[in-house]
Amino acid sequence: MATKTRDILRHDLPDPLRRDVRLLGAMLGDSLVEYGGQGLLDDVERLRHAVIAARRGEVPVAEVTALVEGWTLERAEQVARAFTVYFHLTNLAEEHHRVRTLRERDTGESVPSSVAAAVEQIGADGDGRLAEAVAGLEVRPVFTAHPTEARRRAVVTAIQRVSDLLSAWDAAPESAPGAGARAEIGRRLREEIDLLWRTALRRHAQMDPLDEVRTAMAAFDETIFRVVPRIYRALDAALNPSGTGAEPPRAPAYLRFGSWIGGDRDGNPFVTARVTRDAVTIQSEHVLRALENACARIGREMTAHESTTPPSEALCNALAAARTAHPERLAAIERRSPGEPHRQLLMFAAERVAATRERDADLGYDRPGDLLADLRTVQESLAAAGAPRQAYGRVQGLIWQVETFGFHLAELEIRQHSELHEKALAQVRAGGERDAMTEEILETMRVVAWIQRRFGVTACSRYVVSFTRSAEDIANVHELAASLGEHAPVLDVIPLFETGEDLERAPSVLDGMLEIEAVRRRLAATGRRMEIMLGYSDSAKQLGPTSATLRLYDTQEALTEWAARNDVTLTMFHGRGGSLGRGGGPANRAILAQAPGSVAGRFKVTEQGEVIFARYGNPEIARRHVEQVTNAVLLASTDDVQDRARAAAARFRPLADKISDAARAAFRSLIETDGFAAWFARVSPLEEIAELRIGSRPSRRKAAQGLEDLRAIPWVFAWTQTRVNLPGWYGLGSGLAAVSDDGADLAGLHEAYASWPLFGTLLDNAEMSLAKSDRDIAARYLELGGRPELTETVLAEYDRTHRLVLAVTGHERLLENRRVLSRAVSLRNPYVDALSHLQLRALASLRAGVSDEAERARLEELLLLSVNGVAAGLQNTG
């Protein structure tokens, strides 16, 4: 790990990335020697060389197995920890290089998939299409607490410190006079890497929902709040290159963040009404502190004097009113800033935001609109005084932040299962005594009403009903809310369609919703706007990845037609997971693959677990991600893109249907095999994953041990650990074989791949999933189940899918056309192999049965350490 080898060099790493990997790896190697002696590092290196040689076919896999089996459990744990820490450092180095690359190419030119590129493309069409597209633009990322982030918060923050030091190392000169500074940075890097090595890599205490809320706040505090004005500025600069920052902005505040963290109680008994109230309070505390600091900073910087920049009458009136209401405060501000009226009002606004946070009703703002009014008074006064750059520069950035985050930061959404509403309503109608769950549902609605009174309706009005089967499921929620009388909240009740059957009946459910009086009132109040949610995870677990993708596409088509018929502006909320088996993959490509007309300038999507920190943990990466999403939303709504997709869908849909039918049959045949659930639990660390304590939510909705109640996250997470990655590709090979192996030419499949974004994305995602799998290691896991016929079935489908995906894409190897991703996967795979062999040792022993409690505990610890490491190596695991 500490030595230079041809194995890393052969992956064609860019020189700066190679240097970073070497540097961090060498420092980790030094820590291993200091901790466990040269023997520990030698063992790590022995395993590393062995798995690389095995992957090349130079040594038998049995040799790697023998090496791992020969260690004590204590040594095996240490080696597993070493590889896991190495993955954390490698991931950090790649992120660091990605940021470096983004900064190097951010020269003001039109970067592919940027907002500037979309503006340029749409603007070329003329006819006012660009202005219309921008005016209707909405992007809504919704953060969830779905448990897929295997790293402890302590590990995440330790990695961040290493990242900061690596940036400082890059910036420091290598020779005098800065050599001393660089040496000190190097010393601190060693210190932090050593601390990371010594830090427990997994949680030993169960998370509670408020822990999850506070963890998510780090992304808002450190990245999102600060990067949002830069995103809007990029759009404004694309729309008005010569005038941005000196003229009224043309870019609207089109981002709105949402959160399920502390609001999603579907199957999580630990999310209570009190938790929901506390979650919003925590969010508000964070955003108000951020706004207070921003107001104060900009106020301190706004030193324009009244002699050069005279205040408007409106600004003078605002200061006079403040002086009357709070004479001592204004007097203090005026003493510090004499003759600087714009600065005075901004500093007073900062004090009012602080008072809002402290619940000082006399001084604080009642609502975000009042703060916006003060900021616009400052802005308009500056512009009228001939200082447009002061008006539309940093002040505009602050206005965008208030418009985006309000005083609540992110809209908290409630989610609950439809069955519980039905039971609760029956008790409410019957009168008399109610059980604890009914009281909890009603108390949650009272809390929503409290949130709305304090922060406004937009802070919390969306109520998602999981497993919506009929319009009655929506009516039940409205009736429960109405039973609270004057304490009833305003609700936008959102049906969540998750299973294949639910997706098919979605239009008829919406027909029924139009008959509900409460729904009609909300449509009238919102300008006939409605939202529905599409579940990717459960549909994929039920139908398989291929058929679920097409079923979701069909549903979007049908709902788009329904909205047009009923004059409804419909937003489709995509419940996509991070992994490919749960609808994951590159977001911008997925948006462009949606059914024509279904985006219409509006895109709402869940962001979860490891995806939150991967996409929003670094400002440059967050900006790039949101720009790519914005680019795709704008382009997906253009006539040209929709017409091409519509024509391709019409041409190739019969082919896709044939593929889908065979793929679904193959998938269902597998999971409906007698004893499949028990076999899956035996060949994977499914049940042990709960011990990682990566979230507050149980892995199952109910106590039953079947597949139906198993949540999609542990289903995908466990298959990833086995290196099978089955949820990302299984059935596709049989589907493609149904078309290509019956004598038909591959030409149609080639054309579909090249010209239909949906089909292209489906195959590319399967290709990525296959690239992160390993057939030989997967076979060893599957053999633990003692069902050779199931092992043979899975591996045969793997071979079939691998062969036909390459045949259709025309690639000679997986990810041939995606150089950066291919490099990352190829670099990691041998090291993931090392952890897989360690995990297999533990899993095989545990499945064979261990009577000694101490030995069993050590095996379980090794297993969970390796699970953590594989998750770090493969990244999008759940």
Tab-separated table of N, CA and C in Angstrom, residues 738-794:
chain	number	residue	atom	x	y	z
A	738	ALA	N	-34.124	-12.810	-25.488
A	738	ALA	CA	-35.420	-13.055	-26.120
A	738	ALA	C	-35.529	-12.358	-27.456
A	739	VAL	N	-34.751	-11.308	-27.636
A	739	VAL	CA	-34.769	-10.565	-28.902
A	739	VAL	C	-33.640	-11.016	-29.812
A	740	SER	N	-32.442	-11.163	-29.243
A	740	SER	CA	-31.271	-11.417	-30.090
A	740	SER	C	-31.020	-12.886	-30.371
A	741	ASP	N	-31.489	-13.777	-29.490
A	741	ASP	CA	-31.192	-15.189	-29.676
A	741	ASP	C	-32.254	-15.940	-30.474
A	742	ASP	N	-33.284	-15.215	-30.948
A	742	ASP	CA	-34.324	-15.902	-31.734
A	742	ASP	C	-34.111	-15.698	-33.229
A	743	GLY	N	-32.880	-15.315	-33.591
A	743	GLY	CA	-32.556	-15.120	-34.992
A	743	GLY	C	-32.638	-13.686	-35.453
A	744	ALA	N	-33.170	-12.821	-34.614
A	744	ALA	CA	-33.269	-11.413	-34.987
A	744	ALA	C	-31.885	-10.786	-35.001
A	745	ASP	N	-31.727	-9.783	-35.851
A	745	ASP	CA	-30.445	-9.088	-35.955
A	745	ASP	C	-30.260	-8.186	-34.743
A	746	LEU	N	-29.015	-7.967	-34.346
A	746	LEU	CA	-28.719	-7.049	-33.249
A	746	LEU	C	-28.867	-5.590	-33.664
A	747	ALA	N	-29.082	-5.360	-34.955
A	747	ALA	CA	-29.111	-3.981	-35.442
A	747	ALA	C	-30.160	-3.139	-34.721
A	748	GLY	N	-31.342	-3.724	-34.495
A	748	GLY	CA	-32.396	-2.970	-33.817
A	748	GLY	C	-31.997	-2.578	-32.413
A	749	LEU	N	-31.331	-3.493	-31.711
A	749	LEU	CA	-30.872	-3.179	-30.357
A	749	LEU	C	-29.790	-2.115	-30.370
A	750	HIS	N	-28.888	-2.201	-31.340
A	750	HIS	CA	-27.849	-1.169	-31.480
A	750	HIS	C	-28.487	0.208	-31.675
A	751	GLU	N	-29.477	0.265	-32.550
A	751	GLU	CA	-30.130	1.552	-32.836
A	751	GLU	C	-30.890	2.068	-31.620
A	752	ALA	N	-31.568	1.158	-30.932
A	752	ALA	CA	-32.300	1.578	-29.734
A	752	ALA	C	-31.340	2.144	-28.688
A	753	TYR	N	-30.209	1.488	-28.514
A	753	TYR	CA	-29.208	1.951	-27.547
A	753	TYR	C	-28.689	3.335	-27.923
A	754	ALA	N	-28.491	3.558	-29.210
A	754	ALA	CA	-27.913	4.820	-29.662
A	754	ALA	C	-28.902	5.973	-29.686
A	755	SER	N	-30.196	5.691	-29.902
A	755	SER	CA	-31.126	6.786	-30.165
A	755	SER	C	-32.236	6.964	-29.141
A	756	TRP	N	-32.434	5.993	-28.242
A	756	TRP	CA	-33.495	6.124	-27.242
A	756	TRP	C	-32.856	6.310	-25.873
A	757	PRO	N	-32.907	7.511	-25.302
A	757	PRO	CA	-32.224	7.758	-24.030
A	757	PRO	C	-32.601	6.785	-22.920
A	758	LEU	N	-33.871	6.384	-22.865
A	758	LEU	CA	-34.297	5.459	-21.819
A	758	LEU	C	-33.559	4.132	-21.937
A	759	PHE	N	-33.516	3.582	-23.119
A	759	PHE	CA	-32.877	2.286	-23.335
A	759	PHE	C	-31.366	2.396	-23.144
A	760	GLY	N	-30.799	3.492	-23.613
A	760	GLY	CA	-29.360	3.701	-23.435
A	760	GLY	C	-28.979	3.790	-21.975
A	761	THR	N	-29.774	4.524	-21.196
A	761	THR	CA	-29.502	4.656	-19.767
A	761	THR	C	-29.666	3.322	-19.054
A	762	LEU	N	-30.681	2.550	-19.443
A	762	LEU	CA	-30.906	1.235	-18.841
A	762	LEU	C	-29.684	0.337	-19.024
A	763	LEU	N	-29.146	0.293	-20.229
A	763	LEU	CA	-27.994	-0.569	-20.485
A	763	LEU	C	-26.719	-0.022	-19.832
A	764	ASP	N	-26.549	1.297	-19.864
A	764	ASP	CA	-25.351	1.880	-19.244
A	764	ASP	C	-25.328	1.627	-17.743
A	765	ASN	N	-26.495	1.725	-17.099
A	765	ASN	CA	-26.553	1.463	-15.668
A	765	ASN	C	-26.273	-0.011	-15.354
A	766	ALA	N	-26.800	-0.888	-16.181
A	766	ALA	CA	-26.514	-2.309	-15.984
A	766	ALA	C	-25.028	-2.586	-16.190
A	767	GLU	N	-24.440	-1.920	-17.163
A	767	GLU	CA	-23.015	-2.094	-17.430
A	767	GLU	C	-22.182	-1.650	-16.218
A	768	MET	N	-22.562	-0.540	-15.614
A	768	MET	CA	-21.850	-0.068	-14.434
A	768	MET	C	-21.994	-1.055	-13.279
A	769	SER	N	-23.202	-1.581	-13.105
A	769	SER	CA	-23.437	-2.539	-12.035
A	769	SER	C	-22.622	-3.808	-12.245
A	770	LEU	N	-22.556	-4.275	-13.464
A	770	LEU	CA	-21.743	-5.458	-13.782
A	770	LEU	C	-20.264	-5.186	-13.535
A	771	ALA	N	-19.819	-3.974	-13.849
A	771	ALA	CA	-18.406	-3.645	-13.681
A	771	ALA	C	-17.991	-3.660	-12.216
A	772	LYS	N	-18.932	-3.374	-11.323
A	772	LYS	CA	-18.614	-3.367	-9.893
A	772	LYS	C	-18.805	-4.737	-9.245
A	773	SER	N	-19.197	-5.728	-10.039
A	773	SER	CA	-19.370	-7.081	-9.525
A	773	SER	C	-18.109	-7.895	-9.835
A	774	ASP	N	-18.057	-9.096	-9.312
A	774	ASP	CA	-16.949	-10.010	-9.610
A	774	ASP	C	-17.493	-11.432	-9.595
A	775	ARG	N	-17.439	-12.092	-10.730
A	775	ARG	CA	-18.096	-13.393	-10.862
A	775	ARG	C	-17.489	-14.441	-9.938
A	776	ASP	N	-16.162	-14.508	-9.878
A	776	ASP	CA	-15.517	-15.557	-9.091
A	776	ASP	C	-15.809	-15.403	-7.599
A	777	ILE	N	-15.713	-14.171	-7.113
A	777	ILE	CA	-15.987	-13.943	-5.698
A	777	ILE	C	-17.475	-14.140	-5.419
A	778	ALA	N	-18.327	-13.681	-6.343
A	778	ALA	CA	-19.763	-13.873	-6.177
A	778	ALA	C	-20.099	-15.357	-6.049
A	779	ALA	N	-19.444	-16.177	-6.835
A	779	ALA	CA	-19.718	-17.614	-6.782
A	779	ALA	C	-19.421	-18.177	-5.401
A	780	ARG	N	-18.377	-17.694	-4.754
A	780	ARG	CA	-18.038	-18.180	-3.410
A	780	ARG	C	-19.113	-17.812	-2.396
A	781	TYR	N	-19.666	-16.606	-2.512
A	781	TYR	CA	-20.769	-16.230	-1.627
A	781	TYR	C	-21.981	-17.126	-1.866
A	782	LEU	N	-22.341	-17.295	-3.137
A	782	LEU	CA	-23.550	-18.041	-3.466
A	782	LEU	C	-23.459	-19.491	-3.001
A	783	GLU	N	-22.251	-20.049	-3.007
A	783	GLU	CA	-22.075	-21.435	-2.578
A	783	GLU	C	-22.390	-21.631	-1.100
A	784	LEU	N	-22.345	-20.549	-0.311
A	784	LEU	CA	-22.644	-20.665	1.122
A	784	LEU	C	-24.091	-21.067	1.373
A	785	GLY	N	-24.941	-20.887	0.378
A	785	GLY	CA	-26.366	-21.171	0.558
A	785	GLY	C	-26.736	-22.627	0.447
A	786	GLY	N	-25.829	-23.443	-0.055
A	786	GLY	CA	-26.143	-24.865	-0.186
A	786	GLY	C	-27.237	-25.171	-1.180
A	787	ARG	N	-27.438	-24.273	-2.147
A	787	ARG	CA	-28.459	-24.485	-3.198
A	787	ARG	C	-27.764	-24.335	-4.554
A	788	PRO	N	-27.030	-25.381	-5.011
A	788	PRO	CA	-26.251	-25.241	-6.252
A	788	PRO	C	-27.095	-24.850	-7.461
A	789	GLU	N	-28.382	-25.253	-7.465
A	789	GLU	CA	-29.220	-24.899	-8.622
A	789	GLU	C	-29.487	-23.398	-8.670
A	790	LEU	N	-29.601	-22.742	-7.505
A	790	LEU	CA	-29.781	-21.298	-7.481
A	790	LEU	C	-28.485	-20.581	-7.861
A	791	THR	N	-27.379	-21.101	-7.377
A	791	THR	CA	-26.086	-20.532	-7.762
A	791	THR	C	-25.903	-20.588	-9.273
A	792	GLU	N	-26.221	-21.738	-9.848
A	792	GLU	CA	-26.072	-21.909	-11.296
A	792	GLU	C	-26.993	-20.960	-12.056
A	793	THR	N	-28.219	-20.776	-11.571
A	793	THR	CA	-29.169	-19.886	-12.233
A	793	THR	C	-28.664	-18.447	-12.241
A	794	VAL	N	-28.181	-17.981	-11.094
A	794	VAL	CA	-27.712	-16.595	-10.994
A	794	VAL	C	-26.481	-16.367	-11.860
